[in-house]
Amino acid sequence: MKKIREIFANKWVGFALATLLYILWFVVWTGNLWFLFGVPIIYDLYISKYLYRYIGRKNEELCERSDLYRNIYEWVNAIVFATVVASLIHIFFFQMYVIPSSSMEKTLLIGDYLYVSKATYGPKMPNTPIAFPFVHHTMPFSATKKSFSEAIKWPYKRLKGLRDIKRNDVVVFNFPAGDTVLLENQAVTYYDVLREYQREYGAERGRAELFNTYTVITRPVDKRENYIKRCVALPGDTFRITDGELIINDKPQDPIAEKQYCYTIHTSSPISPYTIEQLGITELSGSGTHYFSPLTDEMVKTLLAMDNVISIERYTAEEECFPYSSHYAWTADNMGPLWVPSAGATIDLNEETWPLYERIIDVYEANDVEVRDGEYYINGEKATSYTFKMNYYWMMGDNRHNSADSRYWGFVPEDHIVGKASFIWFSSDQAKSFPYNIRWNRLFTKVR
């Protein structure tokens, strides 16, 4: 044991191990040769110690002479170290995410705190590396001041992960339609508001009126809002939704026990608060004998077995949805068939395919597009076909009638994927007070 300690105490052994770990992590895994410039710094820390002679020794002398300086130095050193370590963990391994809405109920509840694995699909290198730590896109205590600089912008690069996305994985991703934001009203989607203005004023005037009303800003991919949904269709899949039921490659979606639809409930007498709590109904409107609520299949069966329940009818969503085109009279409950693009696949460009894939070609894959006299021009050249550069995914919430998902804003590009929701490490019911608010049965349960 003594010999082993002596070996690891040797400065050359320490230098070799530290260099090996550094190169495997920062050079090989990231594929960035610029990080090799860090090797001379490691050499100096272990072998030459030039920085210590000219900086470290003076720092030690100042610490010995002044207690105030020593205390400040120790605090700053601890904060910087903790920030660097936490930032590396956040970028490369995992992040925490709290469920803000009911779009994934009953699989995930408002107040669930999730461990989101970035290593599963491979961590994505930041597009904007210069940013204030531990915040997303705005500074603390501000709703408008951005927390990042675009002075340095890195292209999309994803490191190798443990596996690819599988169908029905619960995935956290950057909101694709969050590239443009109304600064004074960030709770709404810019494109939804733009469509309303253009319906009222026309295409050109509507856009001008919107820009006069709001401050319109753009955000890079990694600074867009984080969303969480279930990946229901993979690159190359073809799916359709018929009467709310999802069909993928001509097969029904695998059963999801906690999936919900909204129903109209007709009763002969009021539903008791005890029944509502026991069933786990979190959203219920109406009173007396008529109610409207999202329910799972099990909830529907239980309610139908009750003496005071006369009927339960599923709601049909008829609102307009993607691609918002006169060529497709689709609704949230009836749409498709729709093919999900995969990297390297080629499509013909025509009036049927253009409304479906224009945003991908224009925005996500950064081309200059134009339509003139029924013909398509990409980067100034006439095009009759297009080959996709990235993979795309179709995401939907388990609370099908209460989820702003791909049915309303389209495909999720691979460069927007953040990570896989792995397990719930804490869960709190916001409607209750401590300690009754803690959902003990959900702690450290796997997300399925």
Coordinates of C-alpha atoms in Angstrom, one line a residue:
M1 CA 0.0 0.0 0.0
K2 CA 2.9 2.4 0.8
K3 CA 4.4 1.8 -2.6
I4 CA 1.1 2.5 -4.3
R5 CA 0.8 5.8 -2.4
E6 CA 4.4 6.7 -3.4
I7 CA 3.6 6.0 -7.0
F8 CA 0.5 8.2 -7.1
A9 CA 2.4 10.9 -5.1
N10 CA 5.0 11.1 -7.9
K11 CA 4.5 14.3 -9.9
W12 CA 5.0 12.6 -13.3
V13 CA 2.4 10.0 -12.5
G14 CA -0.1 12.7 -11.4
F15 CA 0.7 14.7 -14.6
A16 CA 0.2 11.6 -16.8
L17 CA -3.2 10.7 -15.2
A18 CA -4.5 14.3 -15.3
T19 CA -3.4 14.7 -18.9
L20 CA -5.0 11.4 -19.9
L21 CA -8.3 12.3 -18.3
Y22 CA -8.3 15.8 -19.7
I23 CA -7.5 14.6 -23.3
L24 CA -10.2 11.8 -23.2
W25 CA -12.8 14.3 -21.9
F26 CA -12.1 17.6 -23.5
V27 CA -10.3 16.6 -26.7
V28 CA -11.4 13.1 -27.8
W29 CA -15.1 13.3 -26.5
T30 CA -15.6 16.9 -27.7
G31 CA -13.5 16.5 -30.9
N32 CA -12.1 19.9 -30.3
L33 CA -8.3 20.1 -30.8
W34 CA -8.2 23.6 -29.4
F35 CA -8.5 22.1 -26.0
L36 CA -4.9 20.7 -26.4
F37 CA -3.7 24.1 -25.4
G38 CA -4.8 23.1 -21.9
V39 CA -2.1 20.4 -21.7
P40 CA 0.8 23.0 -21.1
I41 CA -1.2 24.4 -18.2
I42 CA -1.5 20.9 -16.6
Y43 CA 2.2 20.4 -17.2
D44 CA 2.9 23.6 -15.3
L45 CA 0.6 22.7 -12.4
Y46 CA 2.4 19.4 -11.9
I47 CA 5.9 19.8 -13.2
S48 CA 7.3 23.3 -14.1
K49 CA 5.2 25.4 -11.6
Y50 CA 6.0 28.7 -13.3
L51 CA 2.6 30.0 -12.5
Y52 CA 3.1 29.2 -8.8
R53 CA 6.5 31.0 -8.7
Y54 CA 5.2 34.2 -10.2
I55 CA 1.6 34.2 -9.0
G56 CA 0.9 31.5 -6.4
R57 CA 3.8 32.4 -4.1
K58 CA 2.8 36.1 -4.1
N59 CA -0.7 35.1 -3.3
E60 CA 0.5 33.0 -0.4
E61 CA 2.5 35.9 1.0
L62 CA -0.5 38.2 0.8
C63 CA -2.7 35.6 2.6
E64 CA -0.1 35.4 5.4
R65 CA 0.1 39.2 5.7
S66 CA -3.7 39.9 5.6
D67 CA -6.5 38.0 7.2
L68 CA -9.0 40.0 5.2
Y69 CA -7.3 39.1 1.9
R70 CA -7.1 35.4 2.9
N71 CA -10.8 35.3 3.7
I72 CA -11.8 37.0 0.5
Y73 CA -9.4 34.7 -1.5
E74 CA -10.8 31.6 0.1
W75 CA -14.4 32.6 -0.6
V76 CA -13.7 33.6 -4.2
N77 CA -11.7 30.4 -4.8
A78 CA -14.5 28.2 -3.4
I79 CA -17.2 30.0 -5.5
V80 CA -15.1 29.8 -8.7
F81 CA -14.4 26.1 -8.2
A82 CA -18.0 25.3 -7.4
T83 CA -19.2 27.3 -10.4
V84 CA -16.8 25.6 -12.8
V85 CA -17.6 22.1 -11.5
A86 CA -21.4 22.7 -11.6
S87 CA -21.2 24.2 -15.1
L88 CA -19.3 21.2 -16.4
I89 CA -21.8 18.8 -14.8
H90 CA -24.7 20.8 -16.3
I91 CA -23.2 20.9 -19.8
F92 CA -22.0 17.3 -20.0
F93 CA -24.0 15.1 -17.7
F94 CA -27.4 16.2 -16.3
Q95 CA -29.6 19.0 -15.3
M96 CA -32.7 19.4 -13.2
Y97 CA -36.1 20.3 -14.6
V98 CA -39.4 21.1 -12.8
I99 CA -42.7 20.4 -14.5
P100 CA -44.4 23.8 -15.0
S101 CA -47.7 22.7 -16.7
S102 CA -50.2 19.8 -16.9
S103 CA -49.3 18.9 -20.5
M104 CA -47.8 15.5 -19.5
E105 CA -50.3 14.5 -16.9
K106 CA -50.8 11.9 -15.5
T107 CA -47.3 10.7 -16.4
L108 CA -45.8 13.8 -14.9
L109 CA -47.5 16.2 -12.5
I110 CA -47.0 19.9 -11.9
G111 CA -44.3 20.2 -9.2
D112 CA -42.4 17.0 -10.2
Y113 CA -38.6 17.7 -10.1
L114 CA -36.8 15.6 -12.8
Y115 CA -33.3 14.4 -13.3
V116 CA -32.7 14.9 -17.0
S117 CA -29.8 12.9 -18.4
K118 CA -27.7 14.6 -21.1
A119 CA -25.4 11.6 -21.4
T120 CA -28.1 9.3 -22.7
Y121 CA -28.4 11.0 -26.1
G122 CA -25.1 12.8 -25.9
P123 CA -24.5 16.3 -24.4
K124 CA -25.0 19.2 -26.8
M125 CA -22.2 21.8 -26.8
P126 CA -23.5 25.3 -26.0
N127 CA -24.2 27.6 -29.0
T128 CA -23.5 30.6 -26.8
P129 CA -20.6 29.7 -24.4
I130 CA -20.4 33.1 -22.9
A131 CA -23.2 33.3 -20.4
F132 CA -24.1 34.1 -16.8
P133 CA -23.9 30.8 -14.8
F134 CA -27.0 28.9 -13.4
V135 CA -29.6 30.9 -15.4
H136 CA -31.2 30.2 -18.8
H137 CA -31.8 33.2 -21.0
T138 CA -32.5 36.1 -18.7
M139 CA -30.6 37.6 -15.8
P140 CA -31.8 37.0 -12.2
F141 CA -34.6 39.3 -11.0
S142 CA -35.2 40.4 -14.6
A143 CA -37.7 39.3 -17.3
T144 CA -36.0 41.1 -20.2
K145 CA -32.3 41.4 -19.7
K146 CA -30.5 38.6 -21.5
S147 CA -28.0 36.5 -19.6
F148 CA -25.8 35.6 -22.5
S149 CA -23.5 37.1 -25.2
E150 CA -23.5 36.2 -28.9
A151 CA -20.0 37.6 -29.4
I152 CA -18.9 33.9 -29.7
K153 CA -21.3 31.5 -31.4
W154 CA -20.5 27.8 -31.8
P155 CA -22.2 25.7 -34.5
Y156 CA -24.3 22.7 -33.5
K157 CA -22.2 19.8 -32.1
R158 CA -23.5 16.8 -30.1
L159 CA -21.1 14.5 -28.4
K160 CA -21.5 10.7 -28.5
G161 CA -24.2 9.5 -26.1
L162 CA -25.2 6.1 -24.7
R163 CA -28.0 5.6 -27.3
D164 CA -30.3 7.3 -29.8
I165 CA -33.8 8.5 -29.0
K166 CA -36.4 5.7 -28.9
R167 CA -40.1 6.0 -29.7
N168 CA -42.1 7.0 -26.5
D169 CA -39.1 8.4 -24.7
V170 CA -39.9 11.4 -22.5
V171 CA -37.6 14.1 -23.9
V172 CA -36.6 17.6 -22.8
F173 CA -35.9 19.9 -25.7
N174 CA -35.5 23.6 -26.7
F175 CA -38.8 25.0 -27.9
P176 CA -38.5 25.2 -31.7
A177 CA -41.0 28.1 -32.0
G178 CA -39.2 30.0 -29.3
D179 CA -36.6 31.4 -31.8
T180 CA -38.7 34.6 -31.8
V181 CA -40.2 36.1 -28.6
L182 CA -42.5 38.9 -27.7
L183 CA -40.5 40.5 -24.9
E184 CA -43.6 42.0 -23.1
N185 CA -45.7 38.8 -23.4
Q186 CA -43.4 35.8 -23.3
A187 CA -46.1 33.4 -22.2
V188 CA -47.6 33.3 -25.7
T189 CA -46.0 32.0 -28.9
Y190 CA -44.9 34.7 -31.4
Y191 CA -46.2 32.8 -34.4
D192 CA -49.7 32.3 -32.9
V193 CA -50.0 36.0 -32.2
L194 CA -48.6 36.8 -35.7
R195 CA -51.3 34.7 -37.3
E196 CA -54.0 36.5 -35.3
Y197 CA -52.6 39.9 -36.4
Q198 CA -52.4 38.8 -40.0
R199 CA -56.0 37.5 -40.0
E200 CA -57.1 40.9 -38.8
Y201 CA -54.9 43.2 -40.8
G202 CA -53.5 41.2 -43.7
A203 CA -50.0 39.7 -44.1
E204 CA -47.8 42.7 -44.4
R205 CA -49.8 45.2 -42.2
G206 CA -50.3 42.5 -39.6
R207 CA -46.6 41.9 -39.1
A208 CA -46.0 45.7 -38.9
E209 CA -48.7 46.1 -36.3
L210 CA -47.2 43.3 -34.2
F211 CA -43.8 44.9 -34.3
N212 CA -45.3 48.2 -33.3
T213 CA -47.1 46.7 -30.4
Y214 CA -44.3 44.5 -29.0
T215 CA -40.5 44.4 -28.7
V216 CA -39.6 41.3 -30.9
I217 CA -36.4 39.6 -30.1
T218 CA -34.7 36.3 -31.3
R219 CA -32.9 33.7 -29.2
P220 CA -30.3 31.1 -30.2
V221 CA -31.2 27.4 -30.0
D222 CA -29.7 26.7 -26.6
K223 CA -31.4 29.8 -25.0
R224 CA -34.9 28.9 -26.0
E225 CA -37.4 27.7 -23.4
N226 CA -37.2 24.1 -22.3
Y227 CA -40.2 21.9 -23.1
I228 CA -40.9 18.3 -22.1
K229 CA -43.0 15.9 -24.2
R230 CA -43.1 12.3 -25.3
C231 CA -41.3 11.5 -28.6
V232 CA -44.1 9.6 -30.5
A233 CA -42.5 9.5 -34.0
L234 CA -38.8 9.1 -35.1
P235 CA -37.0 10.2 -38.2
G236 CA -38.4 8.3 -41.2
D237 CA -41.7 7.4 -39.4
T238 CA -45.1 8.2 -41.0
F239 CA -47.9 8.8 -38.6
R240 CA -51.5 10.0 -38.6
I241 CA -54.0 11.0 -35.9
T242 CA -57.5 9.7 -36.3
D243 CA -60.2 10.7 -33.8
G244 CA -57.4 11.5 -31.4
E245 CA -55.7 8.1 -31.7
L246 CA -52.1 8.0 -32.9
I247 CA -51.2 5.6 -35.7
I248 CA -47.5 5.2 -36.4
N249 CA -46.3 3.3 -39.5
D250 CA -49.8 1.9 -39.8
K251 CA -49.7 0.6 -36.2
P252 CA -51.4 2.0 -33.1
Q253 CA -49.1 3.8 -30.6
D254 CA -48.0 1.5 -27.7
P255 CA -50.4 1.9 -24.8
I256 CA -49.6 4.7 -22.3
A257 CA -51.4 4.0 -19.0
E258 CA -51.4 7.7 -17.8
K259 CA -52.5 9.3 -21.1
Q260 CA -55.4 11.6 -20.8
Y261 CA -58.2 13.1 -23.0
C262 CA -60.8 15.7 -22.1
Y263 CA -64.3 14.5 -21.4
T264 CA -67.7 16.0 -20.8
I265 CA -69.2 14.3 -17.7
H266 CA -73.0 14.3 -17.1
T267 CA -74.2 13.3 -13.6
S268 CA -77.5 13.2 -11.7
S269 CA -75.8 14.7 -8.6
P270 CA -72.5 16.5 -7.9
I271 CA -69.2 14.6 -7.8
S272 CA -67.9 14.7 -4.2
P273 CA -64.6 16.4 -3.4
Y274 CA -63.5 13.0 -1.9
T275 CA -64.1 11.3 -5.2
I276 CA -62.2 14.0 -7.1
E277 CA -59.2 13.6 -4.7
Q278 CA -59.2 9.8 -4.8
L279 CA -59.3 9.7 -8.6
G280 CA -56.4 12.2 -8.8
I281 CA -58.4 14.7 -10.9
T282 CA -56.4 17.9 -10.9
E283 CA -58.4 19.9 -13.4
L284 CA -62.2 20.0 -13.2
S285 CA -64.5 22.7 -14.5
G286 CA -68.3 23.0 -14.1
S287 CA -70.5 22.1 -11.2
G288 CA -73.8 20.5 -10.3
T289 CA -74.4 17.9 -13.0
H290 CA -72.1 18.9 -15.9
Y291 CA -68.3 18.8 -15.7
F292 CA -65.4 19.0 -18.1
S293 CA -62.1 17.3 -17.2
P294 CA -59.1 15.5 -18.6
L295 CA -59.3 11.8 -17.6
T296 CA -57.3 8.6 -18.1
D297 CA -59.0 5.4 -19.3
E298 CA -59.0 4.1 -15.7
M299 CA -60.7 7.2 -14.4
V300 CA -63.4 6.9 -17.1
K301 CA -64.1 3.3 -16.1
T302 CA -64.3 4.2 -12.4
L303 CA -66.6 7.1 -13.0
L304 CA -68.9 5.1 -15.3
A305 CA -69.3 2.6 -12.5
M306 CA -70.7 5.2 -10.1
D307 CA -74.4 5.4 -9.7
N308 CA -74.7 9.2 -10.2
V309 CA -72.7 9.3 -13.5
I310 CA -75.1 9.3 -16.4
S311 CA -72.7 9.6 -19.4
I312 CA -69.1 10.5 -20.3
E313 CA -68.3 11.8 -23.8
R314 CA -64.8 12.5 -25.1
Y315 CA -64.1 16.0 -26.4
T316 CA -63.1 16.4 -30.0
A317 CA -60.4 19.0 -30.7
E318 CA -61.2 20.9 -33.9
E319 CA -58.9 23.8 -33.6
E320 CA -56.5 24.6 -36.5
C321 CA -53.1 23.1 -36.3
F322 CA -49.8 22.5 -38.1
P323 CA -49.1 23.3 -40.9
Y324 CA -51.7 26.1 -41.0
S325 CA -52.2 25.8 -44.7
S326 CA -55.2 25.8 -47.0
H327 CA -53.8 22.6 -48.5
Y328 CA -54.3 20.8 -45.2
A329 CA -57.6 21.1 -43.2
W330 CA -56.0 19.2 -40.3
T331 CA -57.1 19.5 -36.6
A332 CA -55.4 18.4 -33.4
D333 CA -57.5 15.2 -33.3
N334 CA -57.4 14.4 -37.0
M335 CA -54.2 15.0 -39.0
G336 CA -51.8 13.3 -41.4
P337 CA -50.5 11.1 -42.8
L338 CA -47.3 13.0 -42.2
W339 CA -43.7 11.8 -42.8
V340 CA -41.0 12.8 -40.3
P341 CA -37.8 13.9 -42.1
S342 CA -34.5 12.0 -41.5
A343 CA -31.0 13.2 -42.3
G344 CA -29.9 12.4 -45.9
A345 CA -33.5 11.8 -47.1
T346 CA -34.7 13.8 -50.2
I347 CA -38.2 15.1 -51.0
D348 CA -39.7 16.6 -54.1
L349 CA -40.7 20.3 -53.7
N350 CA -44.3 21.0 -54.6
E351 CA -47.4 22.7 -53.2
E352 CA -48.1 19.6 -51.0
T353 CA -44.7 19.3 -49.5
W354 CA -43.7 22.9 -49.2
P355 CA -46.2 23.9 -46.4
L356 CA -45.0 20.9 -44.4
Y357 CA -41.3 21.4 -44.6
E358 CA -40.7 25.0 -45.5
R359 CA -39.8 26.0 -41.9
I360 CA -37.3 23.2 -41.7
I361 CA -35.6 24.2 -45.0
D362 CA -35.7 28.0 -44.2
V363 CA -35.2 28.2 -40.4
Y364 CA -33.8 25.0 -38.9
E365 CA -31.4 24.3 -41.8
A366 CA -30.6 28.0 -42.4
N367 CA -31.4 28.4 -46.1
D368 CA -32.5 31.5 -48.0
V369 CA -35.8 30.4 -49.6
E370 CA -38.2 32.0 -52.0
V371 CA -41.3 31.1 -54.0
R372 CA -41.7 32.8 -57.3
D373 CA -44.4 32.0 -59.9
G374 CA -45.0 28.6 -58.3
E375 CA -41.3 27.7 -58.4
Y376 CA -38.9 27.2 -55.4
Y377 CA -35.6 28.9 -55.0
I378 CA -33.1 27.8 -52.3
N379 CA -30.1 30.1 -51.8
G380 CA -30.9 31.8 -55.1
E381 CA -31.0 28.7 -57.1
K382 CA -34.1 27.0 -58.5
A383 CA -34.8 23.7 -56.7
T384 CA -37.2 20.8 -57.4
S385 CA -36.0 18.7 -54.5
Y386 CA -34.4 19.1 -51.1
T387 CA -32.1 16.8 -49.0
F388 CA -32.4 17.2 -45.2
K389 CA -29.3 17.8 -43.1
M390 CA -30.7 16.8 -39.7
N391 CA -33.0 14.3 -38.1
Y392 CA -36.4 15.5 -36.8
Y393 CA -38.9 14.2 -34.2
W394 CA -42.6 14.5 -33.4
M395 CA -43.4 15.3 -29.8
M396 CA -46.8 15.1 -28.1
G397 CA -48.0 15.5 -24.5
D398 CA -49.8 12.7 -22.7
N399 CA -52.5 15.1 -21.7
R400 CA -53.7 15.2 -25.3
H401 CA -56.3 17.9 -25.2
N402 CA -54.2 20.2 -23.0
S403 CA -50.8 20.2 -24.5
A404 CA -49.1 22.7 -26.8
D405 CA -47.0 20.2 -28.8
S406 CA -45.8 19.3 -32.3
R407 CA -49.4 19.4 -33.5
Y408 CA -49.3 23.2 -33.2
W409 CA -45.7 24.1 -34.1
G410 CA -44.3 21.1 -36.0
F411 CA -41.1 19.1 -35.9
V412 CA -38.4 19.2 -33.3
P413 CA -34.9 19.3 -34.9
E414 CA -32.1 17.1 -33.5
D415 CA -30.1 20.2 -32.5
H416 CA -32.9 21.2 -30.1
I417 CA -32.7 18.0 -28.1
V418 CA -31.5 18.5 -24.5
G419 CA -31.8 15.2 -22.8
K420 CA -33.9 12.3 -21.5
A421 CA -36.2 12.6 -18.5
S422 CA -34.9 9.8 -16.3
F423 CA -36.5 9.9 -12.9
I424 CA -38.4 12.1 -10.4
W425 CA -36.2 13.0 -7.5
F426 CA -38.7 15.2 -5.7
S427 CA -42.4 16.0 -6.1
S428 CA -44.5 18.8 -4.4
D429 CA -48.2 19.4 -4.6
Q430 CA -48.5 23.2 -4.9
A431 CA -52.1 23.1 -3.6
K432 CA -51.0 21.8 -0.2
S433 CA -48.8 23.0 2.6
F434 CA -45.8 21.3 4.1
P435 CA -45.4 18.4 4.9
Y436 CA -48.6 17.2 3.2
N437 CA -47.5 18.7 -0.1
I438 CA -44.7 16.1 -0.6
R439 CA -45.8 13.3 -2.9
W440 CA -43.8 10.6 -1.2
N441 CA -45.0 7.9 -3.6
R442 CA -43.4 9.7 -6.6
L443 CA -39.9 10.2 -5.1
F444 CA -37.1 8.5 -7.1
T445 CA -39.6 6.8 -9.5
K446 CA -38.6 6.2 -13.1
V447 CA -40.2 8.3 -15.8
R448 CA -42.0 5.9 -18.2

